[in-house]
Amino acid sequence: MSERVIPLVAQRPPALTVPVPAQPAADILPPTDTLGRPLRDLRISVTDRCNFRCSYCMPKEVFDKDYPYLPHADLLSFEEITRAARQFVALGVRKIRLTGGEPLLRKNIEVLIEQLAKLRTPDGQPLDLTLTTNGSLLARKARALKAAGLDRVTVSLDGLDDAVFRRMNDVDFPVDQVLEGLQEAQAAGLGPIKVNMVVKRGTNDHEILAMARHFRGSGHVLRFIEYMDVGATNGWRMDEVLPSAEVIQRLQTQWPLRPLEASAPGETAQRWAYADGAGEVGVISSVTQAFCGDCNRARLSTEGRLFLCLFASQGHDLRALLRGGASDAQVAAAIAGIWQGRSDRYSQLRGARAPDTGDGRHRVEMSYIGG
Ligand code: SAM
Ligand code: SF4
Ligand code: SF4
């Protein structure tokens, strides 16, 4: 077994400068990238801070009290986020997911949601507006989020056993409060709710069946996520990844399943239905079965850098454009040009790469780029 190496500092690499395009034509067509993939899904990280220290994302050894979080002036304001989002929507984005860090820690997040909820696609349709949260503040905030125009939430939950959950979040946060958050979100109409469980072999994989039993028939869609080699600080090792195929096998020992069609192109989860009609369950096989082929996701970091892949090492500095006097049409043209140059497909290439080549050292952290 290889030694676990956790670098002491998570680095934010310098941004890629985005040239201001010459005044573009009035209409910019929705772009596709070099692999023919359209731009449909935008994930916006609204803070790089979090009140949890999940070891696979923000290990305590690195994200301690001395960690250089971004100062407030560096964050995109709500107006800047909304202005950028409007350009993305004009270019084809149909779904916006707020994330982080922990998005509910961003002060007055409801105000941003209100602004984003007013955006319309070129043919006048509202967006699919959703948010991923660790659920710790959800009981308190669910109703205000719904009132502001949020459609749905995804809640991360890595186990039902209180001791396991407290160990996973590493700040001794009780599982009951997340379960209460789920209830409040359901009552507020933020469904159908997705529940994401990152599975680490030997840490919480013994919770798989208990989680499935709990959420079967609840109307919530539980999804098991393979532990990913994202960022550079979590000391990732392949032997801690439990392949989704094994998750499905374990579920099948209790409840027969049948595969479902993807509900949208570029969907990350493989969907399964319980044969007895108790609803749906999913797996996200980012490590063992890459889904780069139709990946239509862009990510906007907390400080306004555009990342074209979860595993990218550098982002394009849109904030400089937004703050530097570029017109909306110029911002849209810049985004379109960046997307047209995209060739990222990290997960597909991962298998072909020698392990521990060191390329992970420069990858940005998931808490910064947004999950
Ligand atoms: N704090 C919020 C939360 O936990 O839901 C939103 C941000 S978090 C970075 C988004 C998602 O990324 C969560 O579902 C989390 O479990 C997942 N995630 C973080 N690190 C991961 C890793 N190394 N492998 C797989 N999923 C990971
Ligand atoms: Fe925080 Fe979410 Fe990362 Fe856990 S996964 S440390 S809750 S940002
Ligand atoms: Fe998309 Fe990059 Fe993930 Fe592939 S590795 S699915 S390109 S985000």
Short mmCIF file of C-alpha atoms and ligand atoms in Angstrom, two decimals:
data_model
loop_
_atom_site.label_atom_id
_atom_site.label_comp_id
_atom_site.label_asym_id
_atom_site.label_seq_id
_atom_site.Cartn_x
_atom_site.Cartn_y
_atom_site.Cartn_z
CA MET A 1 0.00 0.00 0.00
CA SER A 2 1.43 3.42 -0.90
CA GLU A 3 2.07 6.12 1.69
CA ARG A 4 -0.56 8.82 1.97
CA VAL A 5 0.96 12.20 1.14
CA ILE A 6 -1.00 15.30 2.10
CA PRO A 7 0.60 18.55 0.91
CA LEU A 8 0.40 21.21 3.59
CA VAL A 9 -0.83 23.99 1.34
CA ALA A 10 -3.57 23.97 -1.26
CA GLN A 11 -2.43 26.24 -4.04
CA ARG A 12 -4.50 28.52 -6.20
CA PRO A 13 -2.67 28.83 -9.50
CA PRO A 14 -2.46 32.13 -11.38
CA ALA A 15 -5.49 32.84 -13.56
CA LEU A 16 -5.47 32.72 -17.33
CA THR A 17 -5.95 36.20 -18.73
CA VAL A 18 -9.00 36.58 -20.93
CA PRO A 19 -8.42 39.09 -23.74
CA VAL A 20 -11.28 41.55 -24.27
CA PRO A 21 -12.83 40.54 -27.59
CA ALA A 22 -13.27 43.24 -30.23
CA GLN A 23 -16.88 44.45 -30.11
CA PRO A 24 -18.67 41.28 -31.24
CA ALA A 25 -21.61 40.95 -33.59
CA ALA A 26 -25.02 41.37 -31.94
CA ASP A 27 -25.80 37.63 -32.03
CA ILE A 28 -23.37 35.06 -30.69
CA LEU A 29 -24.39 31.50 -31.47
CA PRO A 30 -24.41 28.90 -28.69
CA PRO A 31 -20.90 27.43 -28.86
CA THR A 32 -19.76 23.81 -28.86
CA ASP A 33 -16.29 22.74 -27.73
CA THR A 34 -13.61 20.91 -29.74
CA LEU A 35 -15.37 17.60 -28.97
CA GLY A 36 -18.77 18.90 -30.08
CA ARG A 37 -20.13 19.32 -26.53
CA PRO A 38 -22.57 22.18 -25.91
CA LEU A 39 -22.58 24.38 -22.79
CA ARG A 40 -25.64 23.54 -20.68
CA ASP A 41 -24.80 23.37 -17.00
CA LEU A 42 -23.15 26.08 -14.90
CA ARG A 43 -21.93 25.44 -11.36
CA ILE A 44 -21.23 28.55 -9.37
CA SER A 45 -19.15 28.43 -6.23
CA VAL A 46 -20.29 31.21 -3.92
CA THR A 47 -17.78 30.70 -1.12
CA ASP A 48 -14.55 28.80 -0.53
CA ARG A 49 -15.39 28.38 3.17
CA CYS A 50 -17.15 25.53 4.88
CA ASN A 51 -18.21 24.57 8.40
CA PHE A 52 -17.36 20.88 7.73
CA ARG A 53 -13.94 19.33 7.22
CA CYS A 54 -14.78 16.22 5.19
CA SER A 55 -11.39 14.55 4.83
CA TYR A 56 -11.96 13.86 1.11
CA CYS A 57 -12.52 17.56 0.42
CA MET A 58 -11.15 19.94 3.09
CA PRO A 59 -8.86 17.92 5.35
CA LYS A 60 -8.25 19.62 8.69
CA GLU A 61 -4.48 19.44 8.34
CA VAL A 62 -4.64 21.83 5.38
CA PHE A 63 -7.82 23.83 5.93
CA ASP A 64 -6.92 25.06 9.42
CA LYS A 65 -7.25 28.50 10.98
CA ASP A 66 -4.26 29.77 9.01
CA TYR A 67 -5.61 28.74 5.62
CA PRO A 68 -5.67 31.76 3.25
CA TYR A 69 -9.36 31.89 2.32
CA LEU A 70 -10.28 34.52 -0.22
CA PRO A 71 -10.92 37.99 1.18
CA HIS A 72 -14.43 39.29 0.60
CA ALA A 73 -13.36 41.87 -2.00
CA ASP A 74 -12.05 39.04 -4.19
CA LEU A 75 -15.39 37.26 -4.35
CA LEU A 76 -17.75 38.00 -7.19
CA SER A 77 -20.62 40.13 -5.91
CA PHE A 78 -24.18 38.90 -6.47
CA GLU A 79 -24.55 41.46 -9.26
CA GLU A 80 -21.37 40.22 -10.95
CA ILE A 81 -22.47 36.58 -10.63
CA THR A 82 -25.89 37.37 -12.09
CA ARG A 83 -24.39 39.35 -14.94
CA ALA A 84 -22.00 36.53 -15.80
CA ALA A 85 -24.79 33.95 -15.46
CA ARG A 86 -26.95 35.93 -17.90
CA GLN A 87 -24.25 35.62 -20.55
CA PHE A 88 -23.90 31.88 -19.91
CA VAL A 89 -27.66 31.48 -20.31
CA ALA A 90 -27.55 33.36 -23.61
CA LEU A 91 -24.92 30.82 -24.73
CA GLY A 92 -26.96 27.72 -23.89
CA VAL A 93 -26.87 27.16 -20.12
CA ARG A 94 -30.18 25.74 -18.87
CA LYS A 95 -29.25 24.67 -15.38
CA ILE A 96 -27.47 26.57 -12.62
CA ARG A 97 -26.23 24.90 -9.47
CA LEU A 98 -24.95 26.96 -6.52
CA THR A 99 -22.19 25.26 -4.60
CA GLY A 100 -18.98 25.94 -2.71
CA GLY A 101 -17.56 25.43 -0.01
CA GLU A 102 -20.84 25.51 1.81
CA PRO A 103 -23.14 27.81 -0.19
CA LEU A 104 -25.50 28.45 2.72
CA LEU A 105 -22.64 30.15 4.56
CA ARG A 106 -22.65 32.98 1.99
CA LYS A 107 -24.48 35.86 3.59
CA ASN A 108 -27.86 36.70 2.03
CA ILE A 109 -27.63 33.88 -0.51
CA GLU A 110 -31.42 34.24 -0.97
CA VAL A 111 -30.79 37.61 -2.63
CA LEU A 112 -28.59 35.95 -5.26
CA ILE A 113 -31.19 33.23 -5.77
CA GLU A 114 -33.87 35.87 -6.35
CA GLN A 115 -31.72 37.48 -9.02
CA LEU A 116 -30.86 34.20 -10.75
CA ALA A 117 -34.46 32.99 -10.62
CA LYS A 118 -35.45 35.94 -12.82
CA LEU A 119 -33.14 34.89 -15.67
CA ARG A 120 -34.82 33.47 -18.77
CA THR A 121 -33.49 31.41 -21.66
CA PRO A 122 -33.57 33.02 -25.12
CA ASP A 123 -36.95 31.32 -25.71
CA GLY A 124 -38.35 32.68 -22.45
CA GLN A 125 -38.07 29.60 -20.21
CA PRO A 126 -36.98 29.73 -16.56
CA LEU A 127 -33.79 27.93 -15.60
CA ASP A 128 -33.44 24.83 -13.50
CA LEU A 129 -32.02 26.45 -10.35
CA THR A 130 -30.57 24.21 -7.71
CA LEU A 131 -28.07 24.14 -4.85
CA THR A 132 -25.79 21.54 -3.26
CA THR A 133 -25.42 21.75 0.51
CA ASN A 134 -24.09 19.77 3.44
CA GLY A 135 -27.52 20.34 5.00
CA SER A 136 -26.25 21.79 8.26
CA LEU A 137 -28.15 25.08 7.87
CA LEU A 138 -30.99 23.78 5.76
CA ALA A 139 -33.61 23.39 8.50
CA ARG A 140 -33.26 27.10 9.20
CA LYS A 141 -33.09 28.28 5.59
CA ALA A 142 -35.24 25.96 3.47
CA ARG A 143 -38.35 28.14 3.37
CA ALA A 144 -36.47 31.35 2.56
CA LEU A 145 -34.60 29.55 -0.24
CA LYS A 146 -37.84 28.31 -1.76
CA ALA A 147 -39.47 31.73 -1.43
CA ALA A 148 -36.49 33.27 -3.24
CA GLY A 149 -37.06 30.98 -6.23
CA LEU A 150 -34.81 27.96 -5.68
CA ASP A 151 -36.27 24.87 -7.38
CA ARG A 152 -34.46 21.99 -5.70
CA VAL A 153 -31.63 21.03 -3.37
CA THR A 154 -29.06 18.25 -3.33
CA VAL A 155 -27.95 17.30 0.16
CA SER A 156 -24.66 15.56 0.89
CA LEU A 157 -24.89 12.87 3.54
CA ASP A 158 -22.19 10.25 4.02
CA GLY A 159 -23.88 7.96 6.53
CA LEU A 160 -26.79 7.57 8.93
CA ASP A 161 -24.84 6.26 11.86
CA ASP A 162 -24.13 9.30 14.02
CA ALA A 163 -20.58 8.25 14.91
CA VAL A 164 -19.69 7.57 11.27
CA PHE A 165 -21.23 10.85 10.14
CA ARG A 166 -19.44 12.89 12.82
CA ARG A 167 -16.16 11.28 11.78
CA MET A 168 -16.76 11.97 8.10
CA ASN A 169 -17.56 15.66 8.62
CA ASP A 170 -14.70 15.85 11.15
CA VAL A 171 -16.31 18.69 13.11
CA ASP A 172 -18.53 16.43 15.23
CA PHE A 173 -21.72 17.59 13.50
CA PRO A 174 -24.73 15.39 14.41
CA VAL A 175 -26.57 13.54 11.67
CA ASP A 176 -29.99 14.39 13.14
CA GLN A 177 -29.65 18.03 12.17
CA VAL A 178 -29.04 17.12 8.53
CA LEU A 179 -32.02 14.76 8.57
CA GLU A 180 -34.10 17.62 9.99
CA GLY A 181 -32.81 19.83 7.17
CA LEU A 182 -33.97 17.23 4.66
CA GLN A 183 -37.43 17.20 6.20
CA GLU A 184 -37.70 20.98 6.14
CA ALA A 185 -36.52 21.09 2.54
CA GLN A 186 -39.14 18.54 1.58
CA ALA A 187 -41.84 20.46 3.44
CA ALA A 188 -40.77 23.69 1.76
CA GLY A 189 -41.19 22.09 -1.70
CA LEU A 190 -37.49 21.90 -2.63
CA GLY A 191 -37.92 18.42 -4.11
CA PRO A 192 -37.34 16.03 -5.66
CA ILE A 193 -34.34 16.06 -3.34
CA LYS A 194 -31.15 14.27 -4.27
CA VAL A 195 -28.98 12.88 -1.48
CA ASN A 196 -25.29 12.42 -2.34
CA MET A 197 -23.14 9.93 -0.45
CA VAL A 198 -19.42 9.83 -1.18
CA VAL A 199 -18.32 6.26 -0.57
CA LYS A 200 -14.86 5.60 0.86
CA ARG A 201 -13.97 1.95 1.13
CA GLY A 202 -13.20 1.05 4.72
CA THR A 203 -14.61 4.33 6.07
CA ASN A 204 -18.34 4.43 5.32
CA ASP A 205 -19.08 1.67 2.79
CA HIS A 206 -20.77 -0.34 5.56
CA GLU A 207 -23.45 2.40 5.56
CA ILE A 208 -24.52 1.75 1.95
CA LEU A 209 -27.39 -0.61 2.70
CA ALA A 210 -28.64 1.39 5.70
CA MET A 211 -28.71 4.53 3.55
CA ALA A 212 -30.56 2.72 0.75
CA ARG A 213 -33.07 1.27 3.20
CA HIS A 214 -33.70 4.70 4.75
CA PHE A 215 -34.25 6.55 1.48
CA ARG A 216 -36.11 3.85 -0.47
CA GLY A 217 -39.68 4.95 -0.90
CA SER A 218 -39.00 8.42 0.59
CA GLY A 219 -39.23 10.28 -2.70
CA HIS A 220 -35.58 11.38 -2.27
CA VAL A 221 -33.10 10.05 -4.83
CA LEU A 222 -30.00 8.63 -3.17
CA ARG A 223 -26.81 8.68 -5.25
CA PHE A 224 -23.57 6.95 -4.38
CA ILE A 225 -20.50 8.88 -5.56
CA GLU A 226 -17.13 7.30 -6.16
CA TYR A 227 -14.44 8.96 -4.07
CA MET A 228 -12.53 11.14 -6.55
CA ASP A 229 -8.94 12.27 -6.89
CA VAL A 230 -10.07 15.88 -7.06
CA GLY A 231 -7.83 18.61 -5.64
CA ALA A 232 -4.40 17.95 -4.24
CA THR A 233 -4.90 17.70 -0.50
CA ASN A 234 -7.11 14.71 0.26
CA GLY A 235 -4.40 12.05 0.00
CA TRP A 236 -6.54 10.11 -2.50
CA ARG A 237 -5.75 6.45 -3.08
CA MET A 238 -7.37 4.10 -5.56
CA ASP A 239 -7.72 1.38 -2.92
CA GLU A 240 -10.21 3.62 -1.08
CA VAL A 241 -12.49 3.88 -4.12
CA LEU A 242 -15.41 1.48 -4.05
CA PRO A 243 -16.44 1.01 -7.70
CA SER A 244 -20.09 1.80 -8.39
CA ALA A 245 -20.52 -1.67 -9.89
CA GLU A 246 -19.85 -3.07 -6.44
CA VAL A 247 -22.37 -0.68 -4.88
CA ILE A 248 -25.01 -1.92 -7.30
CA GLN A 249 -24.11 -5.55 -6.55
CA ARG A 250 -24.51 -4.92 -2.83
CA LEU A 251 -27.90 -3.25 -3.36
CA GLN A 252 -29.04 -6.10 -5.60
CA THR A 253 -28.47 -8.60 -2.78
CA GLN A 254 -31.38 -6.91 -0.98
CA TRP A 255 -33.54 -5.34 -3.65
CA PRO A 256 -33.69 -6.20 -7.38
CA LEU A 257 -32.93 -3.18 -9.56
CA ARG A 258 -33.50 -2.35 -13.20
CA PRO A 259 -31.55 0.26 -15.16
CA LEU A 260 -33.27 3.51 -16.19
CA GLU A 261 -32.52 5.78 -19.14
CA ALA A 262 -30.58 8.99 -18.48
CA SER A 263 -33.07 11.81 -17.92
CA ALA A 264 -30.89 14.39 -19.70
CA PRO A 265 -27.85 14.34 -21.99
CA GLY A 266 -24.63 14.75 -20.02
CA GLU A 267 -26.20 13.47 -16.80
CA THR A 268 -23.58 12.40 -14.28
CA ALA A 269 -25.54 9.62 -12.55
CA GLN A 270 -26.46 6.20 -13.85
CA ARG A 271 -30.03 5.69 -12.68
CA TRP A 272 -31.62 2.51 -11.38
CA ALA A 273 -35.19 1.77 -10.27
CA TYR A 274 -36.12 -0.54 -7.41
CA ALA A 275 -38.08 -3.33 -9.09
CA ASP A 276 -40.66 -3.24 -6.27
CA GLY A 277 -41.59 0.35 -7.10
CA ALA A 278 -39.80 1.99 -4.12
CA GLY A 279 -38.32 4.69 -6.34
CA GLU A 280 -34.93 5.42 -7.79
CA VAL A 281 -31.28 5.20 -6.78
CA GLY A 282 -28.18 6.30 -8.68
CA VAL A 283 -24.43 5.92 -8.90
CA ILE A 284 -21.88 8.46 -10.06
CA SER A 285 -18.89 6.55 -11.37
CA SER A 286 -16.46 9.39 -11.99
CA VAL A 287 -13.44 7.16 -11.46
CA THR A 288 -14.35 3.76 -12.92
CA GLN A 289 -16.59 4.85 -15.80
CA ALA A 290 -15.78 8.25 -17.16
CA PHE A 291 -18.63 10.35 -18.53
CA CYS A 292 -16.60 13.08 -20.23
CA GLY A 293 -18.06 12.23 -23.65
CA ASP A 294 -21.07 14.48 -23.20
CA CYS A 295 -19.87 16.66 -20.32
CA ASN A 296 -21.59 20.00 -20.73
CA ARG A 297 -20.57 21.54 -17.39
CA ALA A 298 -18.71 24.78 -16.77
CA ARG A 299 -17.66 26.00 -13.34
CA LEU A 300 -17.37 29.55 -12.11
CA SER A 301 -15.13 29.82 -9.06
CA THR A 302 -15.76 32.04 -6.05
CA GLU A 303 -13.47 34.72 -7.45
CA GLY A 304 -14.86 34.57 -10.97
CA ARG A 305 -12.58 32.18 -12.81
CA LEU A 306 -14.09 29.94 -15.45
CA PHE A 307 -12.99 26.30 -15.18
CA LEU A 308 -13.76 23.89 -17.99
CA CYS A 309 -13.28 20.69 -16.00
CA LEU A 310 -13.43 19.64 -12.36
CA PHE A 311 -9.82 18.56 -12.69
CA ALA A 312 -8.55 21.66 -14.48
CA SER A 313 -5.43 23.25 -13.09
CA GLN A 314 -6.19 26.77 -14.30
CA GLY A 315 -9.20 29.00 -14.68
CA HIS A 316 -9.97 31.88 -17.03
CA ASP A 317 -10.23 35.23 -15.28
CA LEU A 318 -13.75 36.45 -16.09
CA ARG A 319 -13.72 38.79 -13.10
CA ALA A 320 -11.13 41.00 -14.79
CA LEU A 321 -13.53 41.36 -17.73
CA LEU A 322 -16.54 41.99 -15.51
CA ARG A 323 -14.69 44.62 -13.51
CA GLY A 324 -12.73 46.03 -16.42
CA GLY A 325 -15.48 47.69 -18.42
CA ALA A 326 -16.22 44.94 -20.98
CA SER A 327 -19.75 45.04 -22.38
CA ASP A 328 -22.17 42.12 -21.90
CA ALA A 329 -21.66 41.16 -25.55
CA GLN A 330 -17.90 41.13 -25.04
CA VAL A 331 -18.19 38.96 -21.92
CA ALA A 332 -20.45 36.55 -23.83
CA ALA A 333 -18.05 36.46 -26.78
CA ALA A 334 -15.13 35.76 -24.45
CA ILE A 335 -16.98 32.86 -22.78
CA ALA A 336 -18.01 31.47 -26.17
CA GLY A 337 -14.40 31.61 -27.39
CA ILE A 338 -13.08 29.87 -24.27
CA TRP A 339 -15.73 27.13 -24.57
CA GLN A 340 -14.92 26.62 -28.24
CA GLY A 341 -11.32 25.88 -27.29
CA ARG A 342 -12.26 23.29 -24.64
CA SER A 343 -10.84 19.79 -25.00
CA ASP A 344 -10.89 18.63 -21.34
CA ARG A 345 -11.73 15.00 -20.59
CA TYR A 346 -9.70 14.23 -17.53
CA SER A 347 -11.63 11.19 -16.29
CA GLN A 348 -11.44 9.50 -19.66
CA LEU A 349 -7.68 9.95 -19.72
CA ARG A 350 -7.15 9.12 -16.03
CA GLY A 351 -6.83 5.39 -16.69
CA ALA A 352 -4.20 5.97 -19.35
CA ARG A 353 -2.06 8.06 -17.01
CA ALA A 354 0.50 6.54 -14.67
CA PRO A 355 -0.61 6.91 -11.05
CA ASP A 356 1.19 9.38 -8.80
CA THR A 357 2.75 11.28 -11.67
CA GLY A 358 2.50 14.37 -9.55
CA ASP A 359 0.13 16.20 -11.88
CA GLY A 360 -2.39 16.36 -9.03
CA ARG A 361 -0.26 18.82 -7.14
CA HIS A 362 -1.52 21.74 -9.19
CA ARG A 363 -5.19 20.86 -9.37
CA VAL A 364 -7.53 23.29 -7.67
CA GLU A 365 -9.56 22.24 -4.67
CA MET A 366 -13.18 21.19 -4.97
CA SER A 367 -14.18 23.57 -2.17
CA TYR A 368 -12.92 26.45 -4.33
CA ILE A 369 -14.10 25.40 -7.76
CA GLY A 370 -17.44 23.93 -6.62
CA GLY A 371 -18.55 20.30 -6.83
N1 SAM B 1 -20.58 21.82 0.81
C1 SAM B 1 -21.56 21.37 -0.10
C2 SAM B 1 -21.79 19.88 0.02
O1 SAM B 1 -20.96 19.19 0.64
O2 SAM B 1 -22.79 19.41 -0.50
C3 SAM B 1 -21.30 21.73 -1.55
C4 SAM B 1 -19.88 21.65 -2.05
S1 SAM B 1 -19.19 20.01 -2.10
C5 SAM B 1 -17.58 20.34 -2.73
C6 SAM B 1 -20.09 19.31 -3.47
C7 SAM B 1 -20.10 17.81 -3.55
O3 SAM B 1 -18.80 17.35 -3.81
C8 SAM B 1 -20.56 17.08 -2.29
O4 SAM B 1 -21.62 16.21 -2.60
C9 SAM B 1 -19.34 16.32 -1.88
O5 SAM B 1 -19.66 15.14 -1.23
C10 SAM B 1 -18.62 16.11 -3.18
N2 SAM B 1 -17.19 15.84 -3.03
C11 SAM B 1 -16.25 16.60 -2.43
N3 SAM B 1 -15.04 16.02 -2.49
C12 SAM B 1 -15.21 14.85 -3.17
C13 SAM B 1 -14.33 13.79 -3.57
N4 SAM B 1 -13.03 13.79 -3.28
N5 SAM B 1 -14.87 12.77 -4.27
C14 SAM B 1 -16.18 12.74 -4.58
N6 SAM B 1 -17.06 13.71 -4.24
C15 SAM B 1 -16.58 14.74 -3.53
FE1 SF4 B 2 -17.57 21.21 3.04
FE2 SF4 B 2 -18.97 20.07 1.15
FE3 SF4 B 2 -16.33 19.89 1.12
FE4 SF4 B 2 -17.64 18.58 2.99
S1 SF4 B 2 -17.78 18.23 0.77
S2 SF4 B 2 -15.85 19.86 3.33
S3 SF4 B 2 -19.35 19.91 3.35
S4 SF4 B 2 -17.49 21.71 0.87
FE1 SF4 B 3 -16.43 16.77 -17.33
FE2 SF4 B 3 -13.87 16.98 -16.61
FE3 SF4 B 3 -15.53 15.44 -15.19
FE4 SF4 B 3 -14.76 14.69 -17.66
S1 SF4 B 3 -13.45 14.91 -15.87
S2 SF4 B 3 -16.86 14.64 -16.84
S3 SF4 B 3 -14.65 16.71 -18.70
S4 SF4 B 3 -15.66 17.69 -15.44
#
